[in-house]
mmCIF file of C-alpha atoms in Angstrom:
data_model
loop_
_atom_site.group_PDB
_atom_site.id
_atom_site.type_symbol
_atom_site.label_atom_id
_atom_site.label_comp_id
_atom_site.label_asym_id
_atom_site.label_seq_id
_atom_site.Cartn_x
_atom_site.Cartn_y
_atom_site.Cartn_z
ATOM 1 C CA GLY S 1 -6.416 20.110 -2.676
ATOM 2 C CA ALA S 2 -8.554 17.412 -2.259
ATOM 3 C CA GLY S 3 -7.146 14.002 -1.532
ATOM 4 C CA VAL S 4 -7.176 10.997 -3.918
ATOM 5 C CA SER S 5 -11.137 10.266 -5.060
ATOM 6 C CA GLN S 6 -12.071 6.788 -6.298
ATOM 7 C CA SER S 7 -15.953 5.703 -7.591
ATOM 8 C CA PRO S 8 -17.933 4.059 -6.660
ATOM 9 C CA SER S 9 -16.906 3.472 -3.518
ATOM 10 C CA ASN S 10 -19.430 0.434 -3.473
ATOM 11 C CA LYS S 11 -19.565 -1.777 -6.569
ATOM 12 C CA VAL S 12 -21.941 -4.890 -6.269
ATOM 13 C CA THR S 13 -21.556 -6.436 -9.651
ATOM 14 C CA GLU S 14 -23.195 -10.071 -11.530
ATOM 15 C CA LYS S 15 -20.429 -12.847 -12.441
ATOM 16 C CA GLY S 16 -19.286 -12.612 -16.236
ATOM 17 C CA LYS S 17 -20.310 -7.825 -16.443
ATOM 18 C CA ASP S 18 -18.080 -6.054 -16.786
ATOM 19 C CA VAL S 19 -17.112 -2.801 -14.078
ATOM 20 C CA GLU S 20 -15.553 0.479 -14.582
ATOM 21 C CA LEU S 21 -13.010 1.475 -11.562
ATOM 22 C CA ARG S 22 -12.527 5.316 -11.712
ATOM 23 C CA CYS S 23 -9.254 7.281 -9.419
ATOM 24 C CA ASP S 24 -9.557 10.615 -9.897
ATOM 25 C CA PRO S 25 -5.590 11.159 -8.064
ATOM 26 C CA ILE S 26 -4.568 14.864 -6.838
ATOM 27 C CA SER S 27 -3.129 17.460 -8.942
ATOM 28 C CA GLY S 28 0.343 17.873 -10.161
ATOM 29 C CA HIS S 29 1.044 13.784 -8.641
ATOM 30 C CA THR S 30 2.714 12.335 -11.446
ATOM 31 C CA ALA S 31 2.808 9.159 -10.397
ATOM 32 C CA LEU S 32 -0.502 6.696 -10.079
ATOM 33 C CA TYR S 33 -0.732 3.134 -8.882
ATOM 34 C CA TRP S 34 -3.682 0.697 -8.141
ATOM 35 C CA TYR S 35 -3.542 -2.099 -5.813
ATOM 36 C CA ARG S 36 -5.776 -4.604 -5.284
ATOM 37 C CA GLN S 37 -6.685 -6.237 -1.132
ATOM 38 C CA ARG S 38 -8.852 -9.299 -0.921
ATOM 39 C CA LEU S 39 -10.597 -9.287 2.819
ATOM 40 C CA GLY S 40 -8.038 -10.003 5.562
ATOM 41 C CA GLN S 41 -4.586 -9.899 2.689
ATOM 42 C CA GLY S 42 -1.961 -7.258 1.565
ATOM 43 C CA LEU S 43 -1.763 -5.104 -0.911
ATOM 44 C CA GLU S 44 -1.541 -6.404 -4.734
ATOM 45 C CA PHE S 45 0.493 -4.518 -7.197
ATOM 46 C CA LEU S 46 -1.273 -4.256 -10.240
ATOM 47 C CA ILE S 47 -0.365 -1.270 -12.356
ATOM 48 C CA TYR S 48 2.158 2.205 -12.516
ATOM 49 C CA PHE S 49 2.411 4.701 -14.414
ATOM 50 C CA GLN S 50 4.732 7.742 -13.971
ATOM 51 C CA GLY S 51 3.690 10.442 -15.824
ATOM 52 C CA ASN S 52 4.333 9.726 -19.571
ATOM 53 C CA SER S 53 6.001 6.562 -19.333
ATOM 54 C CA ALA S 54 4.910 3.724 -20.308
ATOM 55 C CA PRO S 55 2.804 2.109 -17.582
ATOM 56 C CA ASP S 56 4.316 -1.042 -15.613
ATOM 57 C CA LYS S 57 1.770 -3.298 -15.801
ATOM 58 C CA SER S 58 3.485 -6.720 -14.702
ATOM 59 C CA GLY S 59 1.270 -7.170 -11.494
ATOM 60 C CA LEU S 60 -2.048 -7.470 -13.420
ATOM 61 C CA PRO S 61 -3.471 -10.897 -12.865
ATOM 62 C CA SER S 62 -4.786 -11.428 -15.885
ATOM 63 C CA ASP S 63 -5.630 -10.156 -19.724
ATOM 64 C CA ARG S 64 -8.853 -9.361 -17.941
ATOM 65 C CA PHE S 65 -7.423 -6.965 -16.291
ATOM 66 C CA SER S 66 -6.511 -3.494 -17.759
ATOM 67 C CA ALA S 67 -5.928 0.188 -16.939
ATOM 68 C CA GLU S 68 -5.773 3.127 -18.730
ATOM 69 C CA ARG S 69 -4.191 6.732 -17.711
ATOM 70 C CA THR S 70 -4.114 9.913 -19.557
ATOM 71 C CA GLY S 71 -1.248 11.721 -18.970
ATOM 72 C CA GLU S 72 -1.046 13.129 -14.951
ATOM 73 C CA SER S 73 -4.641 13.564 -15.288
ATOM 74 C CA VAL S 74 -7.824 10.378 -14.056
ATOM 75 C CA SER S 75 -7.071 7.441 -14.525
ATOM 76 C CA THR S 76 -9.626 4.022 -14.760
ATOM 77 C CA LEU S 77 -9.419 0.704 -13.760
ATOM 78 C CA THR S 78 -11.462 -1.674 -16.092
ATOM 79 C CA ILE S 79 -12.161 -5.799 -15.352
ATOM 80 C CA GLN S 80 -13.761 -7.778 -17.750
ATOM 81 C CA ARG S 81 -15.805 -11.090 -18.095
ATOM 82 C CA THR S 82 -15.687 -10.183 -13.797
ATOM 83 C CA GLN S 83 -15.606 -13.465 -11.873
ATOM 84 C CA GLN S 84 -16.296 -13.804 -7.724
ATOM 85 C CA GLU S 85 -12.008 -14.322 -7.087
ATOM 86 C CA ASP S 86 -12.699 -10.540 -8.424
ATOM 87 C CA SER S 87 -13.843 -9.895 -5.398
ATOM 88 C CA ALA S 88 -11.507 -7.044 -2.969
ATOM 89 C CA VAL S 89 -10.802 -3.636 -2.068
ATOM 90 C CA TYR S 90 -9.448 -1.590 -5.282
ATOM 91 C CA LEU S 91 -7.176 0.825 -4.055
ATOM 92 C CA CYS S 92 -5.256 3.820 -5.833
ATOM 93 C CA ALA S 93 -3.085 6.080 -4.540
ATOM 94 C CA SER S 94 -0.551 9.439 -6.878
ATOM 95 C CA SER S 95 2.707 10.424 -5.141
ATOM 96 C CA PRO S 96 4.157 13.777 -6.897
ATOM 97 C CA THR S 97 7.570 12.850 -8.894
ATOM 98 C CA GLY S 98 10.194 11.642 -6.981
ATOM 99 C CA MET S 99 8.388 9.195 -4.813
ATOM 100 C CA THR S 100 8.348 10.660 -1.016
ATOM 101 C CA GLU S 101 5.423 9.744 -0.118
ATOM 102 C CA ALA S 102 1.947 7.961 -1.790
ATOM 103 C CA PHE S 103 -1.345 9.053 -1.086
ATOM 104 C CA PHE S 104 -4.260 6.691 -0.691
ATOM 105 C CA GLY S 105 -7.689 6.626 -1.941
ATOM 106 C CA GLN S 106 -10.811 5.001 0.520
ATOM 107 C CA GLY S 107 -11.085 2.611 -2.394
ATOM 108 C CA THR S 108 -13.844 1.063 -3.959
ATOM 109 C CA ARG S 109 -14.975 -1.993 -2.349
ATOM 110 C CA LEU S 110 -15.895 -4.762 -5.676
ATOM 111 C CA THR S 111 -18.696 -7.481 -4.730
ATOM 112 C CA VAL S 112 -19.027 -10.122 -7.666
ATOM 113 C CA VAL S 113 -21.752 -12.016 -7.266
ATOM 114 C CA ALA U 1 13.116 -5.706 -8.210
ATOM 115 C CA GLN U 2 12.184 -5.258 -4.748
ATOM 116 C CA SER U 3 10.609 -7.135 -2.594
ATOM 117 C CA VAL U 4 9.458 -6.858 0.815
ATOM 118 C CA THR U 5 9.182 -9.643 3.786
ATOM 119 C CA GLN U 6 7.094 -9.017 6.546
ATOM 120 C CA LEU U 7 8.083 -11.492 9.248
ATOM 121 C CA ASP U 8 4.974 -11.860 11.407
ATOM 122 C CA SER U 9 1.366 -11.495 10.977
ATOM 123 C CA GLN U 10 -0.309 -11.133 13.181
ATOM 124 C CA VAL U 11 1.003 -9.860 17.086
ATOM 125 C CA PRO U 12 -0.504 -10.234 20.274
ATOM 126 C CA VAL U 13 0.804 -6.994 22.421
ATOM 127 C CA PHE U 14 -0.511 -6.338 25.782
ATOM 128 C CA GLU U 15 -1.388 -2.363 26.589
ATOM 129 C CA GLU U 16 1.418 -0.481 27.592
ATOM 130 C CA ALA U 17 4.041 -3.024 26.616
ATOM 131 C CA PRO U 18 6.466 -2.770 23.901
ATOM 132 C CA VAL U 19 6.305 -4.029 21.248
ATOM 133 C CA GLU U 20 8.454 -4.308 17.160
ATOM 134 C CA LEU U 21 7.076 -5.264 13.897
ATOM 135 C CA ARG U 22 9.624 -6.714 11.532
ATOM 136 C CA CYS U 23 10.535 -6.315 7.936
ATOM 137 C CA ASN U 24 12.844 -7.148 5.800
ATOM 138 C CA TYR U 25 13.839 -5.940 1.785
ATOM 139 C CA SER U 26 15.506 -7.291 -0.965
ATOM 140 C CA SER U 27 16.947 -5.378 -4.023
ATOM 141 C CA SER U 28 19.408 -4.924 -6.155
ATOM 142 C CA VAL U 29 19.260 -0.607 -5.755
ATOM 143 C CA SER U 30 18.567 1.806 -3.302
ATOM 144 C CA VAL U 31 15.814 2.070 -1.953
ATOM 145 C CA TYR U 32 13.359 4.754 -0.214
ATOM 146 C CA LEU U 33 11.234 2.601 3.090
ATOM 147 C CA PHE U 34 8.295 3.545 4.361
ATOM 148 C CA TRP U 35 5.794 2.521 7.241
ATOM 149 C CA TYR U 36 1.686 2.759 6.413
ATOM 150 C CA VAL U 37 -0.635 1.753 9.250
ATOM 151 C CA GLN U 38 -4.457 1.059 8.197
ATOM 152 C CA TYR U 39 -6.840 1.901 11.066
ATOM 153 C CA PRO U 40 -10.042 -0.680 11.178
ATOM 154 C CA ASN U 41 -12.698 0.904 8.284
ATOM 155 C CA GLN U 42 -10.447 3.481 6.791
ATOM 156 C CA GLY U 43 -7.727 3.941 4.412
ATOM 157 C CA LEU U 44 -4.466 3.912 4.546
ATOM 158 C CA GLN U 45 -1.779 6.073 5.515
ATOM 159 C CA LEU U 46 1.545 7.003 6.135
ATOM 160 C CA LEU U 47 3.124 6.156 9.846
ATOM 161 C CA LEU U 48 6.628 7.261 8.635
ATOM 162 C CA LYS U 49 9.367 7.048 6.089
ATOM 163 C CA TYR U 50 13.099 7.352 5.621
ATOM 164 C CA LEU U 51 14.147 8.754 2.764
ATOM 165 C CA SER U 52 18.089 9.494 3.094
ATOM 166 C CA GLY U 53 19.706 10.977 6.322
ATOM 167 C CA SER U 54 19.260 10.354 9.894
ATOM 168 C CA THR U 55 18.805 6.255 9.909
ATOM 169 C CA LEU U 56 16.317 6.835 12.728
ATOM 170 C CA VAL U 57 13.204 8.308 11.634
ATOM 171 C CA GLU U 58 9.842 8.233 13.647
ATOM 172 C CA SER U 59 6.356 9.310 13.675
ATOM 173 C CA ILE U 60 3.825 11.847 15.343
ATOM 174 C CA ASN U 61 2.784 8.897 17.842
ATOM 175 C CA GLY U 62 5.015 7.906 19.427
ATOM 176 C CA PHE U 63 6.462 4.620 16.931
ATOM 177 C CA GLU U 64 9.509 4.741 15.172
ATOM 178 C CA ALA U 65 11.677 2.790 12.531
ATOM 179 C CA GLU U 66 15.718 2.104 11.875
ATOM 180 C CA PHE U 67 17.321 1.720 8.321
ATOM 181 C CA ASN U 68 19.618 -0.761 9.015
ATOM 182 C CA LYS U 69 20.972 -1.539 5.396
ATOM 183 C CA SER U 70 23.430 -3.523 6.085
ATOM 184 C CA GLN U 71 20.720 -6.283 7.606
ATOM 185 C CA THR U 72 18.393 -5.229 4.888
ATOM 186 C CA SER U 73 15.792 -4.319 7.564
ATOM 187 C CA PHE U 74 12.988 -1.269 8.252
ATOM 188 C CA HIS U 75 12.260 -2.919 12.200
ATOM 189 C CA LEU U 76 9.092 -1.059 13.252
ATOM 190 C CA ARG U 77 9.289 -0.154 17.193
ATOM 191 C CA LYS U 78 7.113 1.412 20.105
ATOM 192 C CA PRO U 79 8.292 1.119 23.686
ATOM 193 C CA SER U 80 4.242 1.484 24.989
ATOM 194 C CA VAL U 81 1.364 0.904 22.714
ATOM 195 C CA HIS U 82 -1.607 1.979 23.470
ATOM 196 C CA ILE U 83 -5.249 0.173 22.116
ATOM 197 C CA SER U 84 -5.373 2.475 19.646
ATOM 198 C CA ASP U 85 -2.623 0.998 18.066
ATOM 199 C CA THR U 86 -4.619 -1.993 16.851
ATOM 200 C CA ALA U 87 -3.888 -1.529 12.999
ATOM 201 C CA GLU U 88 -2.875 -2.877 10.052
ATOM 202 C CA TYR U 89 1.045 -2.336 9.341
ATOM 203 C CA PHE U 90 2.571 -2.726 6.105
ATOM 204 C CA CYS U 91 6.062 -1.741 5.003
ATOM 205 C CA ALA U 92 6.497 -0.387 1.873
ATOM 206 C CA VAL U 93 10.050 -0.147 -0.603
ATOM 207 C CA SER U 94 10.682 2.370 -3.493
ATOM 208 C CA PRO U 95 13.933 2.178 -5.637
ATOM 209 C CA PHE U 96 15.341 5.426 -6.357
ATOM 210 C CA SER U 97 16.635 5.108 -10.020
ATOM 211 C CA GLY U 98 15.782 7.940 -12.231
ATOM 212 C CA GLY U 99 11.956 8.680 -12.280
ATOM 213 C CA TYR U 100 11.111 4.908 -11.811
ATOM 214 C CA ASN U 101 9.024 4.472 -8.438
ATOM 215 C CA LYS U 102 7.293 1.815 -8.101
ATOM 216 C CA LEU U 103 6.307 1.165 -4.816
ATOM 217 C CA ILE U 104 6.127 -2.577 -3.196
ATOM 218 C CA PHE U 105 4.479 -3.817 0.077
ATOM 219 C CA GLY U 106 4.755 -6.638 2.567
ATOM 220 C CA ALA U 107 1.808 -8.899 3.541
ATOM 221 C CA GLY U 108 1.570 -6.852 6.380
ATOM 222 C CA THR U 109 1.029 -7.499 9.939
ATOM 223 C CA ARG U 110 -2.115 -7.131 12.129
ATOM 224 C CA LEU U 111 -1.519 -5.630 15.053
ATOM 225 C CA ALA U 112 -3.693 -6.253 18.203
ATOM 226 C CA VAL U 113 -3.641 -4.490 21.519
ATOM 227 C CA HIS U 114 -4.980 -5.923 24.847
ATOM 228 C CA PRO U 115 -6.618 -4.591 27.256
#
C-alpha cells in the first residue's frame, strides 16, 4: 500500500499560534516515531509510540509539544504557542513490530514567522 | 540509553575515490544498526541495515558497512564514489529489548563528491 503520509507538507504560522501536524503510518505498523530536523542538522528524536504501550516522550523539548496516537493509526503532533525556534522539518516514521526498518514520510516543513 | 556518534560532519571527496563514513554507538544492550541516506531535497531512505548474521552488509548501490561489536562501530564504506552519492548520511541504532525499538540517529555526515 501507500507509504507514510504527512500533512500538511508545508505550514507557515505566526508566532504564538498553535499548529497540528498529522501522520498516517503504513497500515499494520505498530511503531510510530516523530523527529525534528532543523536546517542543516540531524534528526532530533521527539516521541515514540509502540502499539498500546505508553509512549516514550523523552525527546519532547518542552510542554508546548504533545502528540497523540489512537491504537495503530493516525498520529498528530501539536505545538502550542509556536516560537521561531520551532521552525524545522517534522518527520514521521513507522515500522512493523520488531524494528526491521523504519519508513519515513516526506515531512512537514514548519515555518514560524 | 543509546547514543550514536558520527565522527565527521562533512566529508569532501573526489569522484571515483574511496570513502569511509564513521559511526560509533553506545548501548548497554544489543542493537540493530542502520544507515539512512537523504539526497538533496528528498526524504530519508534506508541504505542498509544490520540485524543479525554476517557482520558485513551491502547496499544495492555499492556501499557496505561492517558491524564491529568490540569497537561498537558500524562504518560505511564505498570503494569508488559517484557524483550522485552526494547526500547526507545518517547512522542509527535501535535496541532489541522485547517490543521496545526506539530508533536513535547520529548527527549526520554530509558527503560531497566533487568531479
